[in-house]
PDB file of C-alpha atoms in Angstrom:
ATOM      1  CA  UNK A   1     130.381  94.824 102.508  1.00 51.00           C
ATOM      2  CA  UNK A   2     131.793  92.900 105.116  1.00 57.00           C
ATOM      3  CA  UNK A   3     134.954  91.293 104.448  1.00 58.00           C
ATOM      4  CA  UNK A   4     133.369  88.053 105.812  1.00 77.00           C
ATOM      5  CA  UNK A   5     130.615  87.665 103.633  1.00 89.00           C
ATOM      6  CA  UNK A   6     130.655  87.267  99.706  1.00 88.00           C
ATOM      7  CA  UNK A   7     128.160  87.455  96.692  1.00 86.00           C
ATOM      8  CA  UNK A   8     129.139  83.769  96.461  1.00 87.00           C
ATOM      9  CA  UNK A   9     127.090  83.398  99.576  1.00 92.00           C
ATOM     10  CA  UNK A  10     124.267  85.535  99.417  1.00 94.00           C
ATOM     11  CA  UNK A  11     123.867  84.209  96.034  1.00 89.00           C
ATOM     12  CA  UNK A  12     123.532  80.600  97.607  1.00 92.00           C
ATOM     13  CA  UNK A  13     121.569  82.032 100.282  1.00 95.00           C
ATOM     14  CA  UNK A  14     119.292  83.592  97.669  1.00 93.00           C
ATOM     15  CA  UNK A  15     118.571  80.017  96.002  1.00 91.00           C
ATOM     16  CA  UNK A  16     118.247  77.761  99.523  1.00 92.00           C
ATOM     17  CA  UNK A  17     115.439  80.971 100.223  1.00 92.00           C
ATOM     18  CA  UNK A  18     113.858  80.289  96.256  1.00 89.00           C
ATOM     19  CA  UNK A  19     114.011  76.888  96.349  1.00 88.00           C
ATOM     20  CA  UNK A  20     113.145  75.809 100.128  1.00 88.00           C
ATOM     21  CA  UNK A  21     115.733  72.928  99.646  1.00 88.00           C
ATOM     22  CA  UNK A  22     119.294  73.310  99.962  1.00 90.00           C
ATOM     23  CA  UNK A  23     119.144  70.020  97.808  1.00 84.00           C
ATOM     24  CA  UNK A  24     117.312  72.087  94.777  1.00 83.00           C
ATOM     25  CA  UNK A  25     119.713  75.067  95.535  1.00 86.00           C
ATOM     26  CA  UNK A  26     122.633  73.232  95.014  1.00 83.00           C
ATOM     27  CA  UNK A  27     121.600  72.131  91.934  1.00 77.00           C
ATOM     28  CA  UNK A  28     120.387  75.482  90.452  1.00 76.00           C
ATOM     29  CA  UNK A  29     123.938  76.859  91.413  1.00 78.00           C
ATOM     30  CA  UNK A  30     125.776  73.961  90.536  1.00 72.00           C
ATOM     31  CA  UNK A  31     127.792  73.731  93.133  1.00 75.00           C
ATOM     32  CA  UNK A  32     127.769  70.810  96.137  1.00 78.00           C
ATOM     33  CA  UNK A  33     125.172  70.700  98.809  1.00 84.00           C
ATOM     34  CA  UNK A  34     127.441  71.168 101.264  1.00 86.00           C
ATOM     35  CA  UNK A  35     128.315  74.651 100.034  1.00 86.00           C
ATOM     36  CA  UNK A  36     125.159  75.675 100.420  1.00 91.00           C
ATOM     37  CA  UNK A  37     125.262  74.791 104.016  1.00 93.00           C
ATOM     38  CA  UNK A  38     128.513  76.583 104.827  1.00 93.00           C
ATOM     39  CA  UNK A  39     127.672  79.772 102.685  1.00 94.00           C
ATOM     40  CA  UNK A  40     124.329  79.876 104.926  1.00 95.00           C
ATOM     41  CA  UNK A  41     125.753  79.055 108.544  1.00 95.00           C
ATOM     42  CA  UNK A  42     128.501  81.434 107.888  1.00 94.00           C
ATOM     43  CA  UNK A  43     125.425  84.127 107.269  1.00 95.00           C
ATOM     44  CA  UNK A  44     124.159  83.502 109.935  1.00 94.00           C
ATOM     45  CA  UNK A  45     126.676  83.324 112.314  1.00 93.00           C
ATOM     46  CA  UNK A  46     128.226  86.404 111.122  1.00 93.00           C
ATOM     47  CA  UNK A  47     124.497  88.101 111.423  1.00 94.00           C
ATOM     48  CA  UNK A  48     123.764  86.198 115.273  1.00 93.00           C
ATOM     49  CA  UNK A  49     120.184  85.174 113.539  1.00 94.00           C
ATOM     50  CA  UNK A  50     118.741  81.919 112.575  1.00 93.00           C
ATOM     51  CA  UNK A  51     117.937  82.615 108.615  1.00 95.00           C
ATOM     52  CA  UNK A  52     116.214  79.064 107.837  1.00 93.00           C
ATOM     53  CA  UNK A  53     113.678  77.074 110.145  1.00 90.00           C
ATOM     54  CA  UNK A  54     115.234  73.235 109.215  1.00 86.00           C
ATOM     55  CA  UNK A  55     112.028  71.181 108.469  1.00 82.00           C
ATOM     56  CA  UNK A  56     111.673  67.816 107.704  1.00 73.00           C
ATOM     57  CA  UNK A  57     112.019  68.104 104.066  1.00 75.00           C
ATOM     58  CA  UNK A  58     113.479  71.318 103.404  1.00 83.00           C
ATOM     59  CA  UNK A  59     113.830  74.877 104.869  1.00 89.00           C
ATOM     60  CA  UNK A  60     111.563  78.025 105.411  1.00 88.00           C
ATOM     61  CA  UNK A  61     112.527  81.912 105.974  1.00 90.00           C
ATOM     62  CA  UNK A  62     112.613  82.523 109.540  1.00 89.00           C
ATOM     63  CA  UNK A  63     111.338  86.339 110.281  1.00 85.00           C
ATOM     64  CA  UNK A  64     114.890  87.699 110.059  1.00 88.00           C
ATOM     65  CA  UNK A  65     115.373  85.357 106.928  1.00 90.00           C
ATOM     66  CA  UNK A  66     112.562  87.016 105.298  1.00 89.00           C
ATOM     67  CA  UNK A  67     113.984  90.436 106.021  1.00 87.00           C
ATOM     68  CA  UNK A  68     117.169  89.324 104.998  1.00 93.00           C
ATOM     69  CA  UNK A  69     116.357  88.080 101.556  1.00 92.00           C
ATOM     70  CA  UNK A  70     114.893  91.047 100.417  1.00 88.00           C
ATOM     71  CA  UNK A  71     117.683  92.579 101.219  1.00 91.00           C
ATOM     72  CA  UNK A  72     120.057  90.152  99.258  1.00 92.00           C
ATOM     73  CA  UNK A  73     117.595  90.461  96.124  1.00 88.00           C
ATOM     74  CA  UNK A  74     118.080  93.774  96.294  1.00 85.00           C
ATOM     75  CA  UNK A  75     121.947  93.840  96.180  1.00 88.00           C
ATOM     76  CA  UNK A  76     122.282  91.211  93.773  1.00 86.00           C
ATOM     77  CA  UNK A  77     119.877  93.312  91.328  1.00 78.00           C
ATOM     78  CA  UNK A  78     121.807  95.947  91.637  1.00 77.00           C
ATOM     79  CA  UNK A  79     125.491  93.680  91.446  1.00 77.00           C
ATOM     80  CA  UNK A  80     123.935  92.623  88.135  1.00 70.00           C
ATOM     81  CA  UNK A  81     122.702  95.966  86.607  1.00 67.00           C
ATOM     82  CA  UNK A  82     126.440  97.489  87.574  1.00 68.00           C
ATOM     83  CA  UNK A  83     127.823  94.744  85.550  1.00 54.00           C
ATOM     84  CA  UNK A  84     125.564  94.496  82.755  1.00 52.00           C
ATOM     85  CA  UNK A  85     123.287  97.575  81.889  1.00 54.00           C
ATOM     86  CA  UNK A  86     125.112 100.518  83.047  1.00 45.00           C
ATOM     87  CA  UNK A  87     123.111 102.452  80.528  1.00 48.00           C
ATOM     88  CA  UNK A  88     120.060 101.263  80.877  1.00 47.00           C
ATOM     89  CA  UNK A  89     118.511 104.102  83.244  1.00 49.00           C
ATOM     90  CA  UNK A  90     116.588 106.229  81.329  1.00 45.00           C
ATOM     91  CA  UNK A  91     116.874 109.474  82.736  1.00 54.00           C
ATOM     92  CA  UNK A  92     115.893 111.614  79.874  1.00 64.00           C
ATOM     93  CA  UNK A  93     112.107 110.232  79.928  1.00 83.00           C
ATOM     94  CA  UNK A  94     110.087 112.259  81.632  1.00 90.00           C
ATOM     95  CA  UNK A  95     105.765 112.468  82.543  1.00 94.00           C
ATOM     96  CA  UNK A  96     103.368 110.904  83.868  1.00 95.00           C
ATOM     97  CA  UNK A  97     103.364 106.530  83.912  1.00 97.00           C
ATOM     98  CA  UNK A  98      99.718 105.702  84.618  1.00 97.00           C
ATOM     99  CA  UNK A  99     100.159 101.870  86.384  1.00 98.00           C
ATOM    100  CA  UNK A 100      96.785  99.643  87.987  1.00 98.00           C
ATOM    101  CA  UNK A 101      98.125  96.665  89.747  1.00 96.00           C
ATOM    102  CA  UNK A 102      95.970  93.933  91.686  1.00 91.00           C
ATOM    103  CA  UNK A 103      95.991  93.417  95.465  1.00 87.00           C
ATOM    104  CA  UNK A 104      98.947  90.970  95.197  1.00 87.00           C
ATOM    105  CA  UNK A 105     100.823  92.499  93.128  1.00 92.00           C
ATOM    106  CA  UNK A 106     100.580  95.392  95.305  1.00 92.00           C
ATOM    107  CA  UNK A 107     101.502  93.745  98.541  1.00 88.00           C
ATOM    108  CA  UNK A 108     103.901  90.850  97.571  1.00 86.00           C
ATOM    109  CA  UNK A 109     106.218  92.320  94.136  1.00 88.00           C
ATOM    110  CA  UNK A 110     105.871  95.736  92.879  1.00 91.00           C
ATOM    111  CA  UNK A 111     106.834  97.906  95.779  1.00 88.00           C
ATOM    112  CA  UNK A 112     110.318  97.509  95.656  1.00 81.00           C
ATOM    113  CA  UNK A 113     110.899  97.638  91.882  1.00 87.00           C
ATOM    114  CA  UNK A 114     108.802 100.817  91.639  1.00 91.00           C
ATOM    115  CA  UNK A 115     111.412 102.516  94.442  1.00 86.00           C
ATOM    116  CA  UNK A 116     114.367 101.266  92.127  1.00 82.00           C
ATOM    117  CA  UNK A 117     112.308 102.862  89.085  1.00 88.00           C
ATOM    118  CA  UNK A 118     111.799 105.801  90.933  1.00 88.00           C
ATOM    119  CA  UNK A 119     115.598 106.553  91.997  1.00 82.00           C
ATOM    120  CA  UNK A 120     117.043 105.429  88.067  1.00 81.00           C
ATOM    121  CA  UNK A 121     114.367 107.693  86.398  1.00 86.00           C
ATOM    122  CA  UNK A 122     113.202 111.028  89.015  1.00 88.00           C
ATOM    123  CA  UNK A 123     111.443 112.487  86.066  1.00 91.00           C
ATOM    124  CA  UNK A 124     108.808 109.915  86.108  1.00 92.00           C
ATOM    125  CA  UNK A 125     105.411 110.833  87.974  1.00 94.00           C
ATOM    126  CA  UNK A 126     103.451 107.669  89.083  1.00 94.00           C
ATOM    127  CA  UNK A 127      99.555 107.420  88.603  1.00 95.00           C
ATOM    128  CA  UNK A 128      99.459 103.680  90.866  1.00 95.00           C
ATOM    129  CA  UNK A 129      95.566 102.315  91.227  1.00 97.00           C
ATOM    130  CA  UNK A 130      94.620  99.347  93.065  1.00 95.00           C
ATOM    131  CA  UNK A 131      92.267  97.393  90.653  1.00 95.00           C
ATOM    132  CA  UNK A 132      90.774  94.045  90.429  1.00 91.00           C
ATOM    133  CA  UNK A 133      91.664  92.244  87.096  1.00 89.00           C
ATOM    134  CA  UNK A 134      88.547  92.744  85.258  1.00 90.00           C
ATOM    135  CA  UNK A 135      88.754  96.567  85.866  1.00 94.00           C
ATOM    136  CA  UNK A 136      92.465  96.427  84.480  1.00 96.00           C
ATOM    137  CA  UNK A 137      91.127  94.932  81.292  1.00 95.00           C
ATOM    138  CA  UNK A 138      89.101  97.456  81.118  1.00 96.00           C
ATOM    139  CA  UNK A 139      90.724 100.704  81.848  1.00 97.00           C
ATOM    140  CA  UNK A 140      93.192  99.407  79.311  1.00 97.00           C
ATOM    141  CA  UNK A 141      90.655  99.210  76.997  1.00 96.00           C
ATOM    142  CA  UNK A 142      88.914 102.261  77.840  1.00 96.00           C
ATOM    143  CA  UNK A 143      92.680 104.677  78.005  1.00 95.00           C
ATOM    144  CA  UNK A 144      92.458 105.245  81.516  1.00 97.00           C
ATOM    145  CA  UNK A 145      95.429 103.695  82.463  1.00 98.00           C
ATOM    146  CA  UNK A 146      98.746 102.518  80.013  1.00 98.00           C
ATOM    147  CA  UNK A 147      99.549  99.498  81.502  1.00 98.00           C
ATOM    148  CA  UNK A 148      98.492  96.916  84.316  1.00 98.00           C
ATOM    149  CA  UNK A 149     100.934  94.466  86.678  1.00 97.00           C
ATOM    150  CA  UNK A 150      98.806  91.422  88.015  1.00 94.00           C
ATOM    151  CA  UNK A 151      98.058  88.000  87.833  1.00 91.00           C
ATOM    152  CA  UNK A 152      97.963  87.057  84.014  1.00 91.00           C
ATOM    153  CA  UNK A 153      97.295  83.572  84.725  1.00 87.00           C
ATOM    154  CA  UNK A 154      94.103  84.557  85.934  1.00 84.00           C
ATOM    155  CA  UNK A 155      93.181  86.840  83.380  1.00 86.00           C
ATOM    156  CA  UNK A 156      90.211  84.295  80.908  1.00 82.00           C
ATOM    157  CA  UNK A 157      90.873  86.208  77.977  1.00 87.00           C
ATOM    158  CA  UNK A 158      94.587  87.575  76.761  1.00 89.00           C
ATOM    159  CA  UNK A 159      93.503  88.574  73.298  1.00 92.00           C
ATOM    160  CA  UNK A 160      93.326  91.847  73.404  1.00 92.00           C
ATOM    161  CA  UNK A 161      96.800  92.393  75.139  1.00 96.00           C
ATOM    162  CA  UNK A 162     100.145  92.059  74.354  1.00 96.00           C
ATOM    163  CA  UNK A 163     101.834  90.875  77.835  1.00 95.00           C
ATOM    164  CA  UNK A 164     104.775  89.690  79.315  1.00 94.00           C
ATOM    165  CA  UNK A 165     105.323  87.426  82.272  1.00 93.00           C
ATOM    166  CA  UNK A 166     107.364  88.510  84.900  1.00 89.00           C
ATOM    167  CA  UNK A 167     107.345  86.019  87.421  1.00 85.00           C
ATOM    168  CA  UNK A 168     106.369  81.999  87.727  1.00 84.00           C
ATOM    169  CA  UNK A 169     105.509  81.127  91.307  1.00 84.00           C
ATOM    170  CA  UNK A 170     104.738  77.399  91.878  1.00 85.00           C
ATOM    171  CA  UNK A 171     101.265  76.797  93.983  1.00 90.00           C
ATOM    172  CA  UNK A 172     101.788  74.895  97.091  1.00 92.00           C
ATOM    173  CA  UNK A 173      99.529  73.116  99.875  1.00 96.00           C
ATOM    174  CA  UNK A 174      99.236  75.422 102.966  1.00 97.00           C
ATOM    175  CA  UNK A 175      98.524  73.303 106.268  1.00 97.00           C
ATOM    176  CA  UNK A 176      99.351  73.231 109.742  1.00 97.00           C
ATOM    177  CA  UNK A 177     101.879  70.855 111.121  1.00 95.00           C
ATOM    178  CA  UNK A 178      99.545  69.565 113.422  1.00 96.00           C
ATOM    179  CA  UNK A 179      97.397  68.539 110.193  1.00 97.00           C
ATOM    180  CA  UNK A 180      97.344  65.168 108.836  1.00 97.00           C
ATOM    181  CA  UNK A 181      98.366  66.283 105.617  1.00 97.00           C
ATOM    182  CA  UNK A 182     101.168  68.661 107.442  1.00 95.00           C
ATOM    183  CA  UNK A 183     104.150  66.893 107.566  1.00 92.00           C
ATOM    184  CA  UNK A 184     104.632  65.244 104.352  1.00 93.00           C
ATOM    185  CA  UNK A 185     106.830  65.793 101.789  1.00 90.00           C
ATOM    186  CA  UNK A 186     103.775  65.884  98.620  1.00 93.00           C
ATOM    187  CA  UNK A 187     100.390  65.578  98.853  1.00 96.00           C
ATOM    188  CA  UNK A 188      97.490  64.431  95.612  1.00 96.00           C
ATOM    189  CA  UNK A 189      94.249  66.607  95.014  1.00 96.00           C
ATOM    190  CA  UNK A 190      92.172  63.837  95.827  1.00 96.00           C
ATOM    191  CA  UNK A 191      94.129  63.526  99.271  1.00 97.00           C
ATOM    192  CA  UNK A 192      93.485  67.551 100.090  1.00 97.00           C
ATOM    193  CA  UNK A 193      90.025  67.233  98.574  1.00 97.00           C
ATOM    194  CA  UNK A 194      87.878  65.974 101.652  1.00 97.00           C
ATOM    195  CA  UNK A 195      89.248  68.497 104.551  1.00 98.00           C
ATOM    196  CA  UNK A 196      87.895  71.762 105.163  1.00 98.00           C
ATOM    197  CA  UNK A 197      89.059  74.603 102.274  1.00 98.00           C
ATOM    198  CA  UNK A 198      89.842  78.122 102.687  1.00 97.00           C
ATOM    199  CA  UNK A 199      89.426  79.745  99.124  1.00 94.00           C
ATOM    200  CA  UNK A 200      90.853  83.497  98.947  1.00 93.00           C
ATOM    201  CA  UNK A 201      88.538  85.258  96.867  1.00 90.00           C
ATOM    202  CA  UNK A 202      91.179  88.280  95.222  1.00 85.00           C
ATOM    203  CA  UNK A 203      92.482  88.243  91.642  1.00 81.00           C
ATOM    204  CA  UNK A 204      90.403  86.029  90.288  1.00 77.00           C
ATOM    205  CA  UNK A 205      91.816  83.501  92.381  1.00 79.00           C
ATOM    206  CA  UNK A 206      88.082  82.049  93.074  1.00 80.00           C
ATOM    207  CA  UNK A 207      87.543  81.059  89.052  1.00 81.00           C
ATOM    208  CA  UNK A 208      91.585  80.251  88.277  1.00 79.00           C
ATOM    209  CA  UNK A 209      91.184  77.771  91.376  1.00 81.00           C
ATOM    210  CA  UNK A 210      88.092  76.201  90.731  1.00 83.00           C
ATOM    211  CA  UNK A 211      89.373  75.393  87.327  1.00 85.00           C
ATOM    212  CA  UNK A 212      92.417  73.184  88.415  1.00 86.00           C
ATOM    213  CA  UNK A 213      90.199  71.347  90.803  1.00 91.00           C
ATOM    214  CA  UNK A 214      87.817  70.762  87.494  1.00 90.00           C
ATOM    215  CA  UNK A 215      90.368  69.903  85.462  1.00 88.00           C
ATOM    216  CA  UNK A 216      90.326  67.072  88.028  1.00 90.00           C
ATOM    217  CA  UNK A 217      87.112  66.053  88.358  1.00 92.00           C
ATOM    218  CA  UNK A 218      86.915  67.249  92.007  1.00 94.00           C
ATOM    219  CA  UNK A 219      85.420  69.985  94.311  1.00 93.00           C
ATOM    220  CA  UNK A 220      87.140  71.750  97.314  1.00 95.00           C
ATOM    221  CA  UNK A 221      85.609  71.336 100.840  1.00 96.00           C
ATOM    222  CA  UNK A 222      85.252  74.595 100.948  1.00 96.00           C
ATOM    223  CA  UNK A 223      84.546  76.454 104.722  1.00 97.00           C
ATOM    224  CA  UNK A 224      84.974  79.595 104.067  1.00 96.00           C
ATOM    225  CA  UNK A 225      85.453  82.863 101.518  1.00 95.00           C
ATOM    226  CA  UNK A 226      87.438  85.504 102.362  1.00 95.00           C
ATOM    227  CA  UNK A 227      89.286  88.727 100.574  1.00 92.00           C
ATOM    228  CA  UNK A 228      91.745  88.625 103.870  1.00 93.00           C
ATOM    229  CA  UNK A 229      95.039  86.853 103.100  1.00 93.00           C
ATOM    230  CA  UNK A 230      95.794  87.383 106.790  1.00 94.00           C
ATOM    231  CA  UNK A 231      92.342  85.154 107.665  1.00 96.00           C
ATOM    232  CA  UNK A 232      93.707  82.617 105.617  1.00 96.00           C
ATOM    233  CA  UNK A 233      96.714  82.155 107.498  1.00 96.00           C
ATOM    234  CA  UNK A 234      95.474  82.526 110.680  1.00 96.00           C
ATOM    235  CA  UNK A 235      92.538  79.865 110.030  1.00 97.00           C
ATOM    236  CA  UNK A 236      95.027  77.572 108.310  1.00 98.00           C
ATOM    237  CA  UNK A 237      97.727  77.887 111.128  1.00 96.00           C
ATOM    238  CA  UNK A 238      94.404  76.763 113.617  1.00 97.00           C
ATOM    239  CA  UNK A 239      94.540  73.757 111.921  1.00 97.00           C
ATOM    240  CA  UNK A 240      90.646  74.473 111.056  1.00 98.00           C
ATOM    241  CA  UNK A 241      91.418  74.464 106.660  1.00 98.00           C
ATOM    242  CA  UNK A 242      93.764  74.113 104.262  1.00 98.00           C
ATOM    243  CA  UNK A 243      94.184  76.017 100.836  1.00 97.00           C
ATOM    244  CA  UNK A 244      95.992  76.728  97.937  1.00 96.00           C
ATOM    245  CA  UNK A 245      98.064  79.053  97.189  1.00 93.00           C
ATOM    246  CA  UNK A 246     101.868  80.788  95.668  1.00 88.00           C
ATOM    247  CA  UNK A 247     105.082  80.557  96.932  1.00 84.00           C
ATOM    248  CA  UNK A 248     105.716  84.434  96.293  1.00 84.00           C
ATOM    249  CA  UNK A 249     102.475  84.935  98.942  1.00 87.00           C
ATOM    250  CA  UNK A 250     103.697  82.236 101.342  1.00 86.00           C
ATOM    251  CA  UNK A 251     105.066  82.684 104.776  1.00 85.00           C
ATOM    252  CA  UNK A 252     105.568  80.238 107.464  1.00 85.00           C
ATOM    253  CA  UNK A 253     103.909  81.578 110.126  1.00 87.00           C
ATOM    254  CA  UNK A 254     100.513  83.508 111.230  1.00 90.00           C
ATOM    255  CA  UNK A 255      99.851  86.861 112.481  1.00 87.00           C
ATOM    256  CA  UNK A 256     100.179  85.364 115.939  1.00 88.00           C
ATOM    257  CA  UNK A 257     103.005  83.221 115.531  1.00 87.00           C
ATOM    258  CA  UNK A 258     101.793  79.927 114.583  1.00 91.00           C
ATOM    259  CA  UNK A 259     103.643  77.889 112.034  1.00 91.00           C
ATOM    260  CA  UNK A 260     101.828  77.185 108.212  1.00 93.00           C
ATOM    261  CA  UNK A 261     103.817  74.619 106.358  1.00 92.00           C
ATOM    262  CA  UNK A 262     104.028  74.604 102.485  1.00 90.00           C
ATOM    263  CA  UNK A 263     103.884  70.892 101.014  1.00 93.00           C
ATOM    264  CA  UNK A 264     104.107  70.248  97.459  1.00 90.00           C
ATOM    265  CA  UNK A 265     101.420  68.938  95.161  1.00 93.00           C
ATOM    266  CA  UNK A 266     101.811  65.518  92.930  1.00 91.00           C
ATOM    267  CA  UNK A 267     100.612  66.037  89.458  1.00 83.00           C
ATOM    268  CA  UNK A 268     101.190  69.248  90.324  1.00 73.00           C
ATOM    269  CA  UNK A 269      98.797  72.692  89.394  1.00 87.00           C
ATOM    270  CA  UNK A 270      99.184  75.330  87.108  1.00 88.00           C
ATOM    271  CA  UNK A 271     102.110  78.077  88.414  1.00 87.00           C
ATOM    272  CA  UNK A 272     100.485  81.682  89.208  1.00 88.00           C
ATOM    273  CA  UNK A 273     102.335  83.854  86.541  1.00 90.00           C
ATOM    274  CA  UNK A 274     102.596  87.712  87.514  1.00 92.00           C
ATOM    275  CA  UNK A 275     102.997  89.671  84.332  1.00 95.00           C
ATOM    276  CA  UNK A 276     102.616  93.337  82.831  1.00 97.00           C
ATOM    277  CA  UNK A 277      99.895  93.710  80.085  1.00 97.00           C
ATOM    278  CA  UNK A 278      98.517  96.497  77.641  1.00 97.00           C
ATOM    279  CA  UNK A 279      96.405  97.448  74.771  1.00 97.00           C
ATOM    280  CA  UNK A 280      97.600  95.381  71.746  1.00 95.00           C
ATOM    281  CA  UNK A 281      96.172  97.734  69.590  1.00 94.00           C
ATOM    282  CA  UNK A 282      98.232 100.941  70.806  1.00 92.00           C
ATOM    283  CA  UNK A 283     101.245 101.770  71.685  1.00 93.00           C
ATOM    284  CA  UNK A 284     103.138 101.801  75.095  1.00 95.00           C
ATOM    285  CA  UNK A 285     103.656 105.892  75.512  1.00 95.00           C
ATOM    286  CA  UNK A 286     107.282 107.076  76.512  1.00 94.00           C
ATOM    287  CA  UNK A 287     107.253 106.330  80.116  1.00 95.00           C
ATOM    288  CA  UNK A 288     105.612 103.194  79.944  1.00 96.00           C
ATOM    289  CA  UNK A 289     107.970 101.511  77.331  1.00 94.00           C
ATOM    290  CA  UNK A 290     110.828 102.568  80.074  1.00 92.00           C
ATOM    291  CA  UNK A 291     109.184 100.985  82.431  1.00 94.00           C
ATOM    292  CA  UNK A 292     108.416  97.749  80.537  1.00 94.00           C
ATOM    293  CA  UNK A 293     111.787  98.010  79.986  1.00 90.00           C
ATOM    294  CA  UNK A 294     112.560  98.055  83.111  1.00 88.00           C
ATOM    295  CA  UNK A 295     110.665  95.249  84.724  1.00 90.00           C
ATOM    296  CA  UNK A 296     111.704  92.956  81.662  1.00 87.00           C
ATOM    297  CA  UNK A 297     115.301  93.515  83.093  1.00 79.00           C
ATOM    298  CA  UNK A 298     114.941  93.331  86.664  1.00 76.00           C
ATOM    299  CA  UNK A 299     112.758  90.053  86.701  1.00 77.00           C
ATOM    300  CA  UNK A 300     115.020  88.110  84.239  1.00 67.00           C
TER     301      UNK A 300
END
């Protein structure tokens, strides 16, 4: 590492990118908001990139911000694991780990914890399936598979699992700019409710989203269905629908360019949770108790 930058500031870095305020980050790392500022505009002038877009009430990962935070996840994990669990790799377990995991989970979490899995523990063979959440349940159920990652806050019925949740990621207002909801800093249900709705129609995210809008006594304006995350944010970044949807999803622009902002809901909704779940009424086999293990670690 560079001689220029510290873990001091990717830390810092790591909480303006979690938090989207350098405000909230300076809080979560106790430190004064004007660290937060210098640790991040040294970054980036010693990297020649702009890391945050400044908005009017916060910040968003630029392109090369995005890129750059996973990479500063990734060291700090590792930082911490040197420091904390250097015998926690498991290298005498061995077999075959049979994993489902939703379209989400797939695209937005796991990849990058299963390729630090992988390296800590070679003898481990991975069985990954693509599932919706009701056919997790049940190949669980059924012994086809020995554990599931996906969106436990969608699943209607936990009974029959134990679980563990990995990951809260607040829901947020996606909108266009040029939207009259676009620029502010929070937004109410019933002030989204009358504009057109884009409702994404993977993990259960139809049924979990129709139930906070319930809870309210209101109904979307919905325009359109889609499994395509990438039709969502183009049709939001139009400026022809809004939706609802998870940080850990979220990015500020479109596949052509255009800018989606995030605003923040009053009253707030229920956080997506990502979590691991299995059959409560057998247990995890070797290599899944490693890997449960594992993820417990890494996401705490």
């Amino acid at each position: 590492m560079s001689k220029q930058v510290t873990l001091k500031q990717f830390r810092y870095f790591a909480a303006a990118a979690r938090t989207g305020q350098f405000s909230m980050a300076a809080v979560e790392e106790h430190v004064s908001q004007s660290a937060i500022t210098s640790a991040v505009l040294s970054l980036e002038s010693h990297l020649k990139v702009r890391l945050f877009d400044r908005l009017q009430h916060g910040v968003a990962l630029t392109a090369a911000g995005h890129d750059f935070y996973r990479h500063v996840c990734f060291v700090l994990d590792a930082f911490d694991e040197a420091l904390n669990q250097p015998g926690e790799q498991v290298r005498g377990v061995s077999g075959v780990l049979r994993v489902a995991a939703s379209y989400t989970v797939l695209g937005y979490f796991l990849p990058e914890l299963v390729l630090r899995f992988k390296k800590a523990n070679p003898g481990i063979q991975f069985d990954l399936l693509d599932m919706e959440l009701e056919q997790m349940e049940q190949a669980i159920l059924a012994n086809e598979i020995d554990m599931a990652v996906g969106l436990t806050s969608n699943i209607k019925d936990l009974s029959c699992f134990d679980y563990h949740v990995l990951l809260q990621s607040t829901r947020k207002l996606w909108v266009s700019p040029s939207h009259p909801l676009g620029m502010r800093s929070s937004v109410s249900l019933e002030e989204i409710a009358p504009y057109p709705y884009i409702l994404i129609q993977v993990d259960n995210a139809q049924e979990a989203g129709i139930r906070f809008w319930q809870h309210h006594a209101l109904e979307p304006n919905v325009v359109l269905k889609t499994r395509s995350m990438e039709a969502v944010r183009g049709f939001v970044a139009q400026g022809l629908g809004v939706t609802i949807l998870s940080e850990m999803v979220y990015r500020p622009w479109s596949l052509d360019g255009k800018k989606i902002n995030a605003v923040s809901i009053e009253g707030g909704v229920p956080n997506m949770e990502v979590g691991m779940f299995w059959n409560k009424s057998q247990p995890l086999c070797e290599t899944a108790q490693a890997f449960n293990r594992f993820l417990v670690y890494a996401c705490h």
